[in-house]
Amino acid sequence: MSKEPVAVVGVGQTKHVAARRDVSIAGLVREAALRALTDAELTWADIDAVVIGKAPDFFEGVMMPELYLADALGAVGKPMLRVHTAGSVGGSTALVATQLVAGRVHGTVLTLAFEKQSESNAMWGLSLPIPFQQPLLAGAGGFFAPHVRAYMRRTGAPDTVGSLVAYKDRRNALKNPYAHLHEHDITLEKVQASPMLWDPIRYSETCPSSDGACAMVLTDRAGAARSPRPPAWVHGGAMRSEPTLFAGKDCVSPRAGKDCAADVYRQAGIADPRRDIDAVEMYVPFSWYEPMWLENLGFADEGEGWKLTESGVTELDGDLPVNMSGGVLSTNPIGASGMIRFAEAALQVRGLAGEHQVEGARRALGHAYGGGSQFFAMWLVGAEPPSS
Amino acid sequence: MPPIRDVAVIAFGQTDHRRTSDELSEVEMLMPVLHEVLDSTGLRTSDIDFTCSGSSDYLAGRAFSFTMALDGVGAWPPISESHVEMDGAWALYEAWTKLLTGEADTALVYAYGKSSPGSVRDVLTRQLDPYYVAPLWPDSVALAALQARALIDAGDTDEPALAGVAARSRASAAANSHAQLRSPVGQGDYLVRPLRTGDCPPVGDGAAAVILAAGERARELCGRPAWIRGIDHRIEAHSLGVRDLTDSPSTRLAAERAGAFERPVDTAELHAPFTSQEVVLRKALRLGDDVDVNPSGGALAANPVMVAGLVRIGEAAARIHRGASDRALAHATSGPCLQQNLVAVLEGDPR
């Protein structure tokens, strides 16, 4: 017996900001969940189960916060599952929720991911000293900068490419009312003049720390038929993991990312991603990851990703728009960032992305990664239901 | 609606649960168990279609603690893998749903937890409402004592009956070489009234692993697969003030959805870390005296946090594997005073 087709019929986000001091964690997640329910024109009673994700508990200082959040998310009396796969968690959480519908365990599922970074200090949360293990004292940027440098050396990319991505994503964010950074006076020169943090990564080429939540309502074929607005259909989804560090790891283009994308394309019947996919929301916390992931995800041949970026292909009005919402570079509530990618991909194929809508987007990819580039989660959504 | 495919537990392994394991990292604690379940089925890491684990960063004292365990699993070439920040029983639930979609035929599920490096009573207070309750540091034993007091006041049990649960559990554990407490321990002094030390679980470290397989694959790999006939979990409100602590409606509902009441079970492995919680669960699950409850000794004999729920499913499945049970119920819990509960019903093929 084949899987049940799965549709996204509701999407909700909070306005992402540096610190939401006006709401508790419960208030934050409830805001996103209610917006997703409103979009789907459903109530709490229509939800069969809740799947929640976020990055490490140390980021808010609450152990297994889903226990305390059960009431706020209408989960009392229902199944509630908590996913944690590092930075890819927002994507993984959506995929676990998808699985509940695809396996016909539940008809309609609410999935939500959040991070309220202002409750604590993410840098501290990642830097707890553990015996015999190297602490990540330089933060994520310190970990990823050498990989960016390796990419530049390997491909011969000029050192201007990173700033082009940042300039594009920050301009896209101006069209997205939920984006954290709205830099109305942004110029390419300002990006290039910003301080160097972890060479070659500049201040304006890094993501902010955000408070925020993202929610989606997923449902089966019958639920989609009742949807008041166009659904987004899940055509493929996959997760892949590889070890953090080992001699054979390609930190520039991890095999787990390639395998994950290949699995999704196989499920979705994508032969040529560059031609068959209309828009991409990819996880780019440091600007250089756009050209790197363009290659890893099969949109460009090895060594050619930066050329797509440089030629304007990934601009909002380009041939393959990337991070129409402004991306992680403009909004980064860590645990929610992956789900925002998935949700924004869904908004595009539903035609509901507002000012950052890609005209006629029929198939869109949502991408998330985490850890030391070792966890990947992706889905491909389409405007039409899957044929098989 | 019946599940799309039949899925079974085909292998189970666990560590010897111990008060401390200072000399071992979590990965070192876990690895022998992973090898045990793989060896028992003849499978290699590359034969496993999906891997899912359960653990807690707060026990490990560091963020992303599960990543080190994943390196130990040997995720190369890359594997399809996920993690729940919950007891391993919920990791098994996620793996079960993955198998139902047909995207995988086999799954490896594991969980680990070390309580010894810190004070687990204090650590668990960090699960509570962070604004109104956690700042008061009410510990897990104190909260369980509230529940026990409510039960006694309601006339559902009394202290001698609780002592009986403790004695029976530890006596059963004598036959379980993995258990931490394997002989009767005195009821001891009050820890938090009305709970005495004997009513409370030991604090310990441990790991467990399970392999799941679907349909014919399960029969190829296991002489007598423990078929998961149903599995469901439910959560209740967090605040103790809005719950009837003498009852467990989430357990009852999960059991109903898992089909537990359709036919009697012969065995029940209950995740009841406190004697008083067994009283609540027996009532919610309508278990009669003819059901063998916690033949392993249960969580009163070994309670590695984040693992003990998966161990209940594993113990129930292992009894089916060896023909000691035909239809068994397994239960896992999470949160203060049985806030969240999972129930699985396992069956062997007719003999």
XYZ file of C-alpha atoms in Angstrom:
739
model
C 0.000 0.000 0.000
C 1.390 3.388 -0.958
C 1.929 6.346 1.318
C -0.751 8.936 1.954
C -0.052 12.184 0.059
C 0.771 15.020 2.460
C -0.205 18.666 2.040
C 0.771 21.894 3.794
C -2.443 23.841 4.376
C -1.330 26.286 7.049
C 1.803 28.336 7.669
C 2.440 30.739 10.537
C 5.458 32.695 11.725
C 6.181 35.268 14.346
C 7.814 38.554 13.466
C 11.379 37.578 14.213
C 13.337 39.998 16.394
C 16.410 40.037 18.618
C 14.394 39.771 21.824
C 10.677 39.157 22.325
C 10.519 40.459 25.883
C 6.743 40.852 25.641
C 6.000 37.104 25.518
C 7.023 33.938 27.345
C 8.301 30.924 25.397
C 4.737 29.608 25.498
C 3.386 32.902 24.188
C 5.882 32.894 21.343
C 5.085 29.403 20.089
C 1.359 29.924 20.462
C 1.502 33.012 18.246
C 3.012 31.033 15.355
C 0.693 28.072 15.889
C -2.415 30.267 15.888
C -1.316 31.934 12.651
C -0.862 28.515 11.010
C -4.326 27.449 12.204
C -5.817 30.703 10.940
C -4.206 30.173 7.536
C -5.685 26.666 7.394
C -9.014 27.901 8.814
C -8.843 25.125 11.404
C -9.104 25.072 15.187
C -7.122 23.274 17.891
C -9.772 20.533 17.841
C -8.841 19.657 14.236
C -5.266 18.804 15.209
C -4.516 15.128 15.931
C -0.897 15.438 17.069
C 1.871 17.974 17.654
C 5.499 17.569 16.560
C 7.815 20.201 18.003
C 11.479 20.911 17.414
C 14.184 23.256 18.609
C 17.953 23.215 18.924
C 19.690 22.467 22.259
C 17.719 22.913 25.469
C 20.610 24.980 26.837
C 19.653 27.790 24.431
C 16.697 28.677 26.677
C 17.779 26.831 29.791
C 14.702 24.610 29.857
C 15.058 20.830 29.791
C 12.592 19.197 27.378
C 10.417 22.340 27.121
C 7.692 20.479 25.220
C 6.451 19.218 28.579
C 5.732 22.744 29.752
C 4.495 23.801 26.288
C 1.846 21.076 25.990
C -0.909 23.389 27.209
C 0.093 26.358 25.046
C 0.095 24.211 21.905
C -3.264 22.577 22.504
C -1.530 19.214 22.862
C -3.259 18.099 26.058
C -4.822 14.702 25.369
C -2.859 14.362 22.139
C 0.449 12.836 21.099
C 3.386 15.244 21.310
C 6.793 14.413 19.906
C 9.997 16.435 20.348
C 12.681 16.295 17.691
C 16.259 17.533 18.109
C 18.773 17.161 15.284
C 20.961 20.278 15.863
C 20.585 23.097 13.307
C 18.691 20.921 10.842
C 15.985 20.330 13.457
C 13.355 22.628 11.940
C 13.476 20.577 8.752
C 13.627 17.216 10.534
C 10.672 18.182 12.698
C 8.559 18.930 9.627
C 9.638 15.620 8.094
C 8.677 13.630 11.201
C 5.277 15.339 11.128
C 4.989 14.513 7.419
C 5.736 10.900 8.225
C 2.849 10.721 10.701
C 0.440 11.715 7.924
C 2.168 9.699 5.171
C 2.059 6.560 7.353
C -1.643 7.223 8.050
C -1.022 7.414 11.791
C -2.783 10.799 11.924
C -4.871 12.880 9.535
C -3.861 16.412 10.518
C -0.704 17.342 12.403
C 0.581 20.647 13.776
C 4.337 20.996 13.544
C 6.276 23.844 15.096
C 9.850 24.870 15.716
C 11.186 27.743 17.775
C 14.123 29.393 19.451
C 13.945 32.176 21.985
C 17.607 33.013 21.994
C 17.201 36.055 24.207
C 16.289 33.769 27.155
C 19.888 32.629 27.311
C 23.147 32.849 25.448
C 23.659 30.551 22.485
C 27.423 31.080 22.438
C 27.563 29.889 26.050
C 25.213 27.035 25.288
C 27.619 25.772 22.630
C 30.748 26.298 24.698
C 30.251 24.165 27.809
C 33.584 22.590 28.608
C 33.612 18.819 28.221
C 36.644 16.734 29.146
C 38.690 15.517 26.187
C 36.627 17.427 23.662
C 37.535 20.604 21.895
C 35.084 23.338 22.854
C 33.616 25.458 20.071
C 34.866 28.632 21.756
C 35.021 30.592 18.533
C 31.329 30.046 17.868
C 29.888 28.644 14.679
C 31.681 31.223 12.519
C 35.059 30.064 13.743
C 34.150 26.508 12.875
C 32.872 27.247 9.373
C 35.344 29.939 8.200
C 38.098 27.448 7.269
C 35.590 25.506 5.173
C 34.671 28.683 3.310
C 38.359 29.379 2.734
C 38.774 25.833 1.436
C 35.903 26.400 -0.984
C 37.470 29.615 -2.299
C 40.807 27.914 -2.789
C 39.278 24.864 -4.448
C 37.098 26.775 -6.908
C 39.050 29.958 -7.460
C 35.990 32.005 -6.508
C 36.763 35.718 -6.211
C 36.432 37.033 -2.653
C 33.528 39.323 -3.643
C 30.949 36.522 -3.971
C 30.083 36.334 -0.283
C 29.123 39.983 -0.100
C 26.845 39.630 -3.153
C 24.860 36.958 -1.343
C 24.532 39.028 1.809
C 23.478 42.098 -0.160
C 20.844 40.063 -2.029
C 19.436 38.318 1.047
C 19.197 41.506 3.080
C 17.356 43.228 0.205
C 14.992 40.242 -0.095
C 14.319 40.487 3.644
C 12.925 43.988 3.114
C 10.048 42.370 1.204
C 9.318 39.879 4.029
C 7.382 41.386 6.949
C 8.442 38.523 9.278
C 12.202 38.862 8.641
C 14.344 39.974 11.573
C 16.794 42.307 9.817
C 15.220 45.110 7.821
C 18.223 47.137 6.746
C 16.595 49.801 4.591
C 19.876 51.570 3.861
C 21.805 48.440 2.842
C 24.348 48.795 0.017
C 26.927 46.420 -1.377
C 29.615 48.823 -0.212
C 28.322 48.677 3.364
C 28.483 44.885 3.358
C 32.035 44.974 2.008
C 33.090 47.598 4.536
C 31.755 45.703 7.547
C 34.319 44.347 10.019
C 36.059 41.049 9.328
C 34.978 38.560 12.037
C 36.403 35.210 11.021
C 38.408 35.731 7.846
C 36.946 35.508 5.166
C 33.556 36.013 6.864
C 32.528 39.628 7.498
C 30.037 40.877 10.052
C 27.373 41.592 7.428
C 27.824 38.113 5.981
C 26.643 36.420 9.157
C 23.205 35.620 10.565
C 21.644 37.466 13.497
C 20.432 35.860 16.759
C 16.647 35.860 16.696
C 13.643 35.018 18.798
C 10.996 33.367 16.698
C 8.761 30.447 15.886
C 7.379 28.855 12.748
C 4.437 26.470 12.482
C 2.756 24.441 9.776
C -0.422 22.417 9.519
C 0.078 19.203 7.540
C -2.805 17.079 6.400
C -3.855 14.157 4.227
C -5.649 14.163 0.876
C -9.076 14.606 2.492
C -7.799 17.480 4.603
C -6.278 19.141 1.558
C -9.603 18.913 -0.272
C -11.171 21.011 2.499
C -8.375 23.572 2.493
C -9.611 27.118 1.879
C -6.354 28.152 0.228
C -4.105 26.280 -2.225
C -2.102 23.545 -0.472
C 1.557 22.796 -1.027
C 2.119 19.093 -1.701
C 5.110 17.211 -0.367
C 6.784 15.451 -3.305
C 9.841 14.233 -1.463
C 11.618 14.508 1.875
C 14.749 13.012 3.393
C 17.268 13.247 6.219
C 20.923 12.231 6.114
C 23.623 12.273 8.776
C 27.348 11.654 8.698
C 30.042 11.768 11.411
C 31.182 15.148 12.726
C 34.862 14.754 12.045
C 36.790 12.069 10.281
C 39.615 11.911 7.782
C 37.394 11.269 4.770
C 34.945 14.107 5.400
C 34.544 16.732 2.701
C 33.650 19.781 4.770
C 33.100 21.895 1.640
C 30.576 19.544 0.077
C 29.534 16.843 2.545
C 28.343 13.594 1.048
C 25.347 13.513 3.419
C 24.038 16.670 1.725
C 24.491 15.212 -1.753
C 22.853 11.914 -0.800
C 19.960 13.684 0.901
C 19.265 15.854 -2.149
C 19.540 12.855 -4.491
C 16.991 10.970 -2.389
C 14.554 13.890 -2.463
C 14.944 14.369 -6.233
C 14.403 10.645 -6.816
C 11.174 10.720 -4.785
C 9.992 13.863 -6.554
C 11.000 12.766 -10.053
C 13.424 15.651 -10.467
C 15.868 14.849 -13.266
C 17.624 18.218 -13.501
C 17.247 20.337 -10.366
C 18.509 23.477 -12.097
C 15.725 23.222 -14.690
C 12.965 21.468 -12.711
C 12.997 23.522 -9.505
C 11.651 27.077 -9.530
C 12.796 28.442 -6.155
C 15.039 27.397 -3.291
C 15.071 28.243 0.405
C 18.429 26.977 1.597
C 20.112 27.191 4.987
C 22.764 29.897 4.524
C 23.916 31.205 7.929
C 27.142 32.575 6.409
C 26.872 34.065 2.941
C 29.423 31.796 1.276
C 27.216 28.810 1.941
C 24.981 29.832 -0.968
C 27.519 28.954 -3.691
C 28.728 25.981 -1.638
C 25.230 24.505 -1.312
C 24.357 25.291 -4.941
C 27.010 22.737 -5.813
C 26.199 20.325 -3.003
C 22.513 20.270 -3.986
C 23.238 19.699 -7.660
C 22.197 23.112 -9.012
C 25.705 23.724 -10.326
C 28.669 21.558 -11.265
C 31.516 21.366 -8.814
C 33.427 24.647 -8.759
C 30.670 26.482 -10.622
C 28.301 27.516 -7.819
C 29.839 30.941 -7.339
C 29.314 31.715 -11.027
C 25.548 31.278 -10.630
C 25.578 33.654 -7.690
C 27.822 36.179 -9.402
C 25.725 36.235 -12.576
C 22.557 37.100 -10.662
C 20.808 33.749 -11.236
C 19.925 33.503 -7.535
C 18.409 36.998 -7.281
C 14.691 37.283 -6.568
C 14.074 38.020 -10.260
C 16.757 35.569 -11.438
C 16.391 32.252 -13.146
C 16.786 30.275 -9.875
C 15.852 32.495 -6.940
C 17.497 31.492 -3.645
C 16.301 32.663 -0.227
C 13.501 34.888 -1.411
C 12.510 35.435 2.241
C 15.888 36.868 3.158
C 17.040 33.516 4.479
C 18.917 32.605 7.621
C 21.225 35.560 6.938
C 18.327 37.850 7.814
C 16.505 35.739 10.407
C 17.977 33.043 12.642
C 15.926 31.627 15.499
C 18.204 28.562 15.280
C 15.756 25.749 16.016
C 13.115 27.331 13.769
C 15.416 28.328 10.898
C 15.119 24.991 9.092
C 11.339 24.960 9.379
C 11.170 28.522 8.050
C 13.009 27.294 4.935
C 10.483 24.484 4.532
C 7.533 26.792 5.205
C 8.757 29.513 2.841
C 9.144 26.895 0.083
C 5.519 25.912 0.751
C 4.351 29.549 0.632
C 6.016 29.949 -2.771
C 4.197 27.053 -4.409
C 0.935 28.104 -2.741
C 1.402 31.547 -4.300
C 1.114 33.153 -0.844
C 4.611 34.573 -0.388
C 3.501 38.177 -0.800
C 6.085 40.679 -1.972
C 8.815 38.056 -2.187
C 6.719 35.698 -4.295
C 8.466 34.143 -7.301
C 6.048 34.460 -10.182
C 4.667 31.070 -11.199
C 6.702 28.981 -8.732
C 5.441 25.410 -9.079
C 8.185 23.424 -7.344
C 10.358 24.655 -4.490
C 13.071 23.123 -2.333
C 13.396 23.654 1.419
C 16.819 22.800 2.866
C 18.313 22.657 6.359
C 21.627 21.566 7.802
C 23.158 21.406 11.223
C 26.027 20.438 13.482
C 29.412 20.509 11.788
C 27.701 20.178 8.378
C 26.730 16.635 9.257
C 22.926 16.704 9.580
C 20.764 17.411 6.533
C 17.001 17.625 6.071
C 15.231 18.635 2.858
C 11.856 18.567 1.239
C 10.503 19.375 -2.180
C 7.004 20.821 -2.354
C 4.822 21.397 -5.400
C 1.642 23.180 -6.377
C 0.208 19.958 -7.822
C -0.432 16.755 -5.868
C 2.182 14.026 -6.419
C 1.249 11.816 -9.378
C 2.259 8.454 -7.878
C -7.527 2.179 11.202
C -5.108 -0.779 11.133
C -1.455 -0.006 10.448
C -0.363 -0.149 6.807
C 2.346 -2.728 7.529
C 3.312 -5.090 10.307
C 6.359 -3.955 12.253
C 8.129 -5.977 14.943
C 10.803 -5.613 17.580
C 13.348 -8.228 16.524
C 16.264 -7.568 18.871
C 16.900 -5.928 22.227
C 20.046 -5.239 24.198
C 20.842 -3.277 27.346
C 23.784 -2.502 29.557
C 24.118 -3.565 33.147
C 22.626 -0.498 34.800
C 24.908 0.887 37.489
C 25.060 3.655 40.063
C 28.102 5.182 38.403
C 30.073 4.683 35.236
C 32.785 7.283 35.692
C 35.261 5.373 33.586
C 32.996 5.284 30.534
C 31.839 7.995 28.154
C 28.263 7.730 26.916
C 29.540 6.397 23.610
C 31.617 3.735 25.329
C 28.595 2.754 27.390
C 26.431 2.488 24.278
C 28.721 0.706 21.809
C 28.591 -2.836 23.267
C 24.798 -2.666 23.244
C 24.708 -1.567 19.605
C 27.001 -4.432 18.668
C 24.862 -6.845 20.666
C 21.657 -6.100 18.756
C 23.404 -6.016 15.393
C 25.205 -9.303 16.073
C 22.033 -11.000 17.243
C 20.369 -10.268 13.901
C 23.431 -10.586 11.711
C 22.821 -7.056 10.441
C 25.534 -4.483 9.853
C 25.205 -0.724 10.176
C 24.947 -0.497 6.390
C 21.942 -2.854 6.422
C 19.935 -0.525 8.676
C 17.550 1.712 6.730
C 16.784 4.207 9.518
C 18.358 5.072 12.854
C 16.707 7.005 15.669
C 17.913 7.793 19.173
C 16.697 9.307 22.415
C 18.804 11.181 24.974
C 19.007 14.471 26.837
C 21.553 17.265 26.642
C 20.715 18.257 30.220
C 21.877 14.880 31.533
C 25.014 15.001 29.419
C 25.705 18.582 30.490
C 26.416 19.757 26.965
C 24.627 20.847 23.805
C 24.376 18.441 20.839
C 25.451 15.530 23.056
C 23.890 13.026 20.657
C 26.379 13.885 17.913
C 29.185 11.967 19.623
C 27.015 8.858 19.891
C 26.249 9.149 16.202
C 29.950 9.069 15.399
C 30.102 5.825 17.375
C 27.269 4.318 15.331
C 29.439 4.700 12.265
C 27.387 6.989 10.054
C 29.474 6.435 6.937
C 28.447 6.276 4.206
C 25.805 8.771 5.411
C 22.720 7.274 7.042
C 19.073 8.226 7.322
C 18.901 9.271 10.954
C 16.951 11.284 13.509
C 16.932 12.035 17.231
C 14.281 12.838 19.807
C 15.126 14.738 22.989
C 12.958 12.207 24.831
C 13.087 8.716 26.288
C 14.137 6.153 23.679
C 10.577 4.768 23.666
C 9.594 7.833 21.633
C 12.562 7.292 19.306
C 11.109 3.830 18.737
C 7.748 5.447 17.992
C 9.329 7.715 15.378
C 11.116 4.729 13.816
C 7.845 2.760 13.786
C 6.119 5.551 11.832
C 9.049 5.637 9.398
C 8.633 1.917 8.753
C 4.887 2.397 8.260
C 5.525 4.799 5.369
C 7.469 2.074 3.571
C 10.549 4.292 3.341
C 12.462 1.829 5.515
C 12.266 -1.894 6.287
C 14.666 -1.972 9.248
C 15.442 0.511 11.992
C 17.967 0.789 14.802
C 16.747 2.579 17.913
C 18.941 3.433 20.876
C 18.958 5.523 24.020
C 21.445 6.334 26.728
C 21.589 8.369 29.877
C 24.030 8.964 32.697
C 22.512 10.345 35.867
C 25.619 9.825 37.980
C 27.592 12.985 37.073
C 25.027 15.292 38.679
C 22.047 15.336 40.969
C 19.246 13.983 38.812
C 16.603 15.169 41.293
C 17.793 18.727 40.740
C 18.383 18.333 37.012
C 14.781 17.225 36.443
C 13.470 20.419 38.045
C 14.699 22.166 34.889
C 11.841 20.420 33.014
C 9.267 22.482 34.866
C 7.584 25.733 33.838
C 10.621 28.017 33.654
C 8.867 31.153 34.916
C 6.631 30.013 37.749
C 7.751 26.582 38.977
C 11.357 25.779 38.066
C 12.733 28.727 40.088
C 11.397 26.995 43.208
C 13.394 23.812 42.427
C 10.710 21.275 43.436
C 12.551 18.022 42.840
C 11.279 14.864 41.193
C 10.932 12.908 44.448
C 8.965 15.719 46.095
C 6.576 15.860 43.143
C 6.121 12.087 43.183
C 5.426 12.332 46.922
C 2.590 14.774 46.218
C 1.105 12.171 43.913
C 1.586 9.384 46.466
C -0.084 11.505 49.150
C -3.050 12.146 46.864
C -3.426 8.410 46.251
C -3.290 7.536 49.931
C -5.758 10.279 50.790
C -8.097 8.965 48.083
C -7.925 5.498 49.628
C -6.334 4.010 46.514
C -3.358 2.622 48.390
C -1.482 2.773 51.677
C 2.114 2.606 52.765
C 2.202 -1.177 53.352
C 0.790 -1.744 49.857
C 3.483 0.503 48.398
C 6.108 -1.446 50.324
C 4.658 -4.580 48.743
C 5.176 -3.135 45.239
C 8.775 -2.334 46.121
C 9.484 -5.786 47.525
C 7.889 -7.585 44.573
C 9.805 -5.498 42.036
C 13.182 -6.065 43.625
C 12.499 -9.766 44.075
C 11.602 -10.058 40.370
C 14.824 -8.251 39.482
C 16.817 -11.108 41.001
C 16.376 -12.920 37.691
C 17.515 -9.863 35.680
C 21.282 -9.686 35.469
C 21.116 -6.133 34.070
C 19.163 -4.672 36.990
C 20.824 -2.324 39.446
C 18.912 -3.423 42.580
C 18.549 -7.198 42.493
C 17.493 -8.079 46.005
C 14.971 -6.747 48.487
C 16.020 -3.443 49.980
C 14.439 -2.231 53.191
C 11.803 0.443 52.870
C 14.150 2.702 54.809
C 13.435 6.152 56.103
C 11.163 8.706 54.577
C 12.813 10.492 51.715
C 9.884 12.825 51.175
C 6.732 11.776 53.048
C 4.982 9.465 52.322
C 7.716 8.032 50.089
C 10.515 6.075 51.710
C 13.787 5.242 49.963
C 12.343 1.846 49.065
C 9.521 3.532 47.139
C 11.981 5.377 44.916
C 14.062 4.251 41.955
C 17.804 3.843 42.111
C 19.824 6.560 40.376
C 21.878 4.991 37.633
C 23.509 5.009 34.230
C 22.640 2.843 31.261
C 21.924 2.372 27.591
C 19.644 0.205 25.482
C 19.076 -0.612 21.827
C 16.331 -2.206 19.775
C 16.054 -3.270 16.154
C 12.736 -3.029 14.319
C 11.855 -4.745 11.057
C 8.772 -4.801 8.864
C 6.851 -7.764 7.507
C 8.795 -10.679 6.040
C 12.105 -9.044 6.902
C 11.213 -9.461 10.572
C 10.521 -13.165 10.111
C 13.814 -13.679 8.281
C 15.800 -12.068 11.067
C 14.019 -13.273 14.200
C 12.608 -16.635 15.231
C 9.632 -15.115 16.985
C 9.206 -11.391 16.206
C 7.374 -9.233 18.751
C 4.812 -7.587 16.474
C 3.797 -4.072 17.422
C 0.007 -4.395 17.261
C -0.471 -0.822 18.376
C 1.497 2.043 19.847
C 0.271 5.441 20.945
C 1.291 8.191 23.314
C -0.525 11.120 24.902
C 0.452 14.135 26.951
C -1.422 15.903 29.756
C -1.345 19.425 31.084
C 1.951 20.356 32.700
C 0.661 22.057 35.806
C 0.016 19.620 38.635
C -2.755 21.864 39.895
C -5.021 21.094 36.945
C -4.506 17.323 36.970
C -6.062 14.555 39.044
C -2.843 12.961 40.238
C -4.624 9.754 41.261
C -5.494 8.993 37.639
C -3.680 8.825 34.302
C -6.123 9.620 31.496
C -3.260 9.912 28.992
C -2.175 6.337 29.730
C -5.751 5.097 29.391
C -6.241 6.884 26.066
C -2.888 5.704 24.691
C -3.743 2.145 25.720
C -7.130 2.375 24.052
C -5.564 3.690 20.827
C -2.909 0.985 20.963
C -5.618 -1.677 21.245
C -4.595 -2.780 24.726
C -8.170 -3.344 25.873
C -9.206 -5.466 22.896
C -7.802 -8.669 24.433
C -6.104 -9.391 27.736
C -2.330 -9.163 27.985
C -0.266 -11.682 29.944
C 2.648 -9.337 30.716
C 2.951 -5.626 31.435
C 6.238 -3.769 31.640
C 5.372 -0.455 33.293
C 7.671 2.525 33.532
C 6.789 3.435 37.110
C 9.843 4.859 38.845
C 7.889 5.243 42.093
C 5.807 2.516 43.769
C 2.797 4.826 43.911
C 2.904 5.302 40.138
C 2.420 1.582 39.599
C -0.875 1.942 41.476
C -1.987 4.713 39.105
C -0.923 2.807 35.997
C -2.503 -0.497 37.012
C -5.820 1.291 37.420
C -5.559 3.222 34.134
C -4.562 0.072 32.244
C -7.139 -2.118 34.030
C -4.492 -4.719 34.820
C -5.750 -7.643 36.841
C -3.782 -9.773 39.263
C -3.374 -12.389 36.537
C -1.033 -10.089 34.588
C 2.666 -10.457 35.239
C 3.655 -6.867 36.016
C 7.304 -5.902 35.646
C 8.883 -9.350 35.620
C 12.158 -7.536 34.910
C 11.913 -5.641 38.175
C 10.859 -2.475 36.378
C 12.128 1.021 36.975
C 12.310 0.368 40.744
C 15.195 -1.989 40.008
C 16.910 0.148 37.335
C 15.903 3.595 36.119
C 18.447 5.018 33.690
C 16.759 8.298 32.721
C 15.916 8.561 28.977
C 16.438 4.796 28.643
C 14.034 3.152 31.109
C 11.007 3.505 28.808
C 12.769 1.881 25.867
C 13.916 -0.874 28.220
C 10.269 -1.618 29.056
C 9.481 -2.170 25.354
C 12.650 -4.213 24.985
C 11.902 -6.380 28.019
C 8.348 -7.023 26.843
C 9.603 -7.906 23.357
C 12.337 -10.178 24.714
C 9.732 -12.193 26.622
C 7.836 -12.695 23.388
C 11.055 -13.630 21.570
C 11.762 -16.377 24.079
C 8.180 -17.590 24.294
C 7.489 -16.398 27.851
C 4.684 -14.124 26.635
C 2.190 -14.091 23.761
C 0.717 -10.623 24.224
C 2.485 -8.007 26.275
C 1.953 -4.373 27.095
C 4.854 -1.949 27.436
C 4.607 1.540 28.908
C 6.934 4.534 29.040
C 6.519 7.826 30.850
C 8.011 11.301 30.799
C 7.552 14.500 32.749
C 6.543 15.089 36.369
C 3.940 12.753 37.901
C 3.299 10.728 34.733
C 2.577 13.760 32.526
C 3.271 11.983 29.240
C 2.691 8.306 28.584
C 3.286 5.836 25.776
C 1.716 2.402 25.472
C 2.714 -0.344 23.046
C 1.039 -3.703 22.574
C 3.320 -6.502 21.375
C 2.335 -9.959 20.192
C 4.094 -13.108 19.096
C 2.780 -15.314 16.295
C 0.371 -17.987 17.557
C 2.132 -21.110 18.722
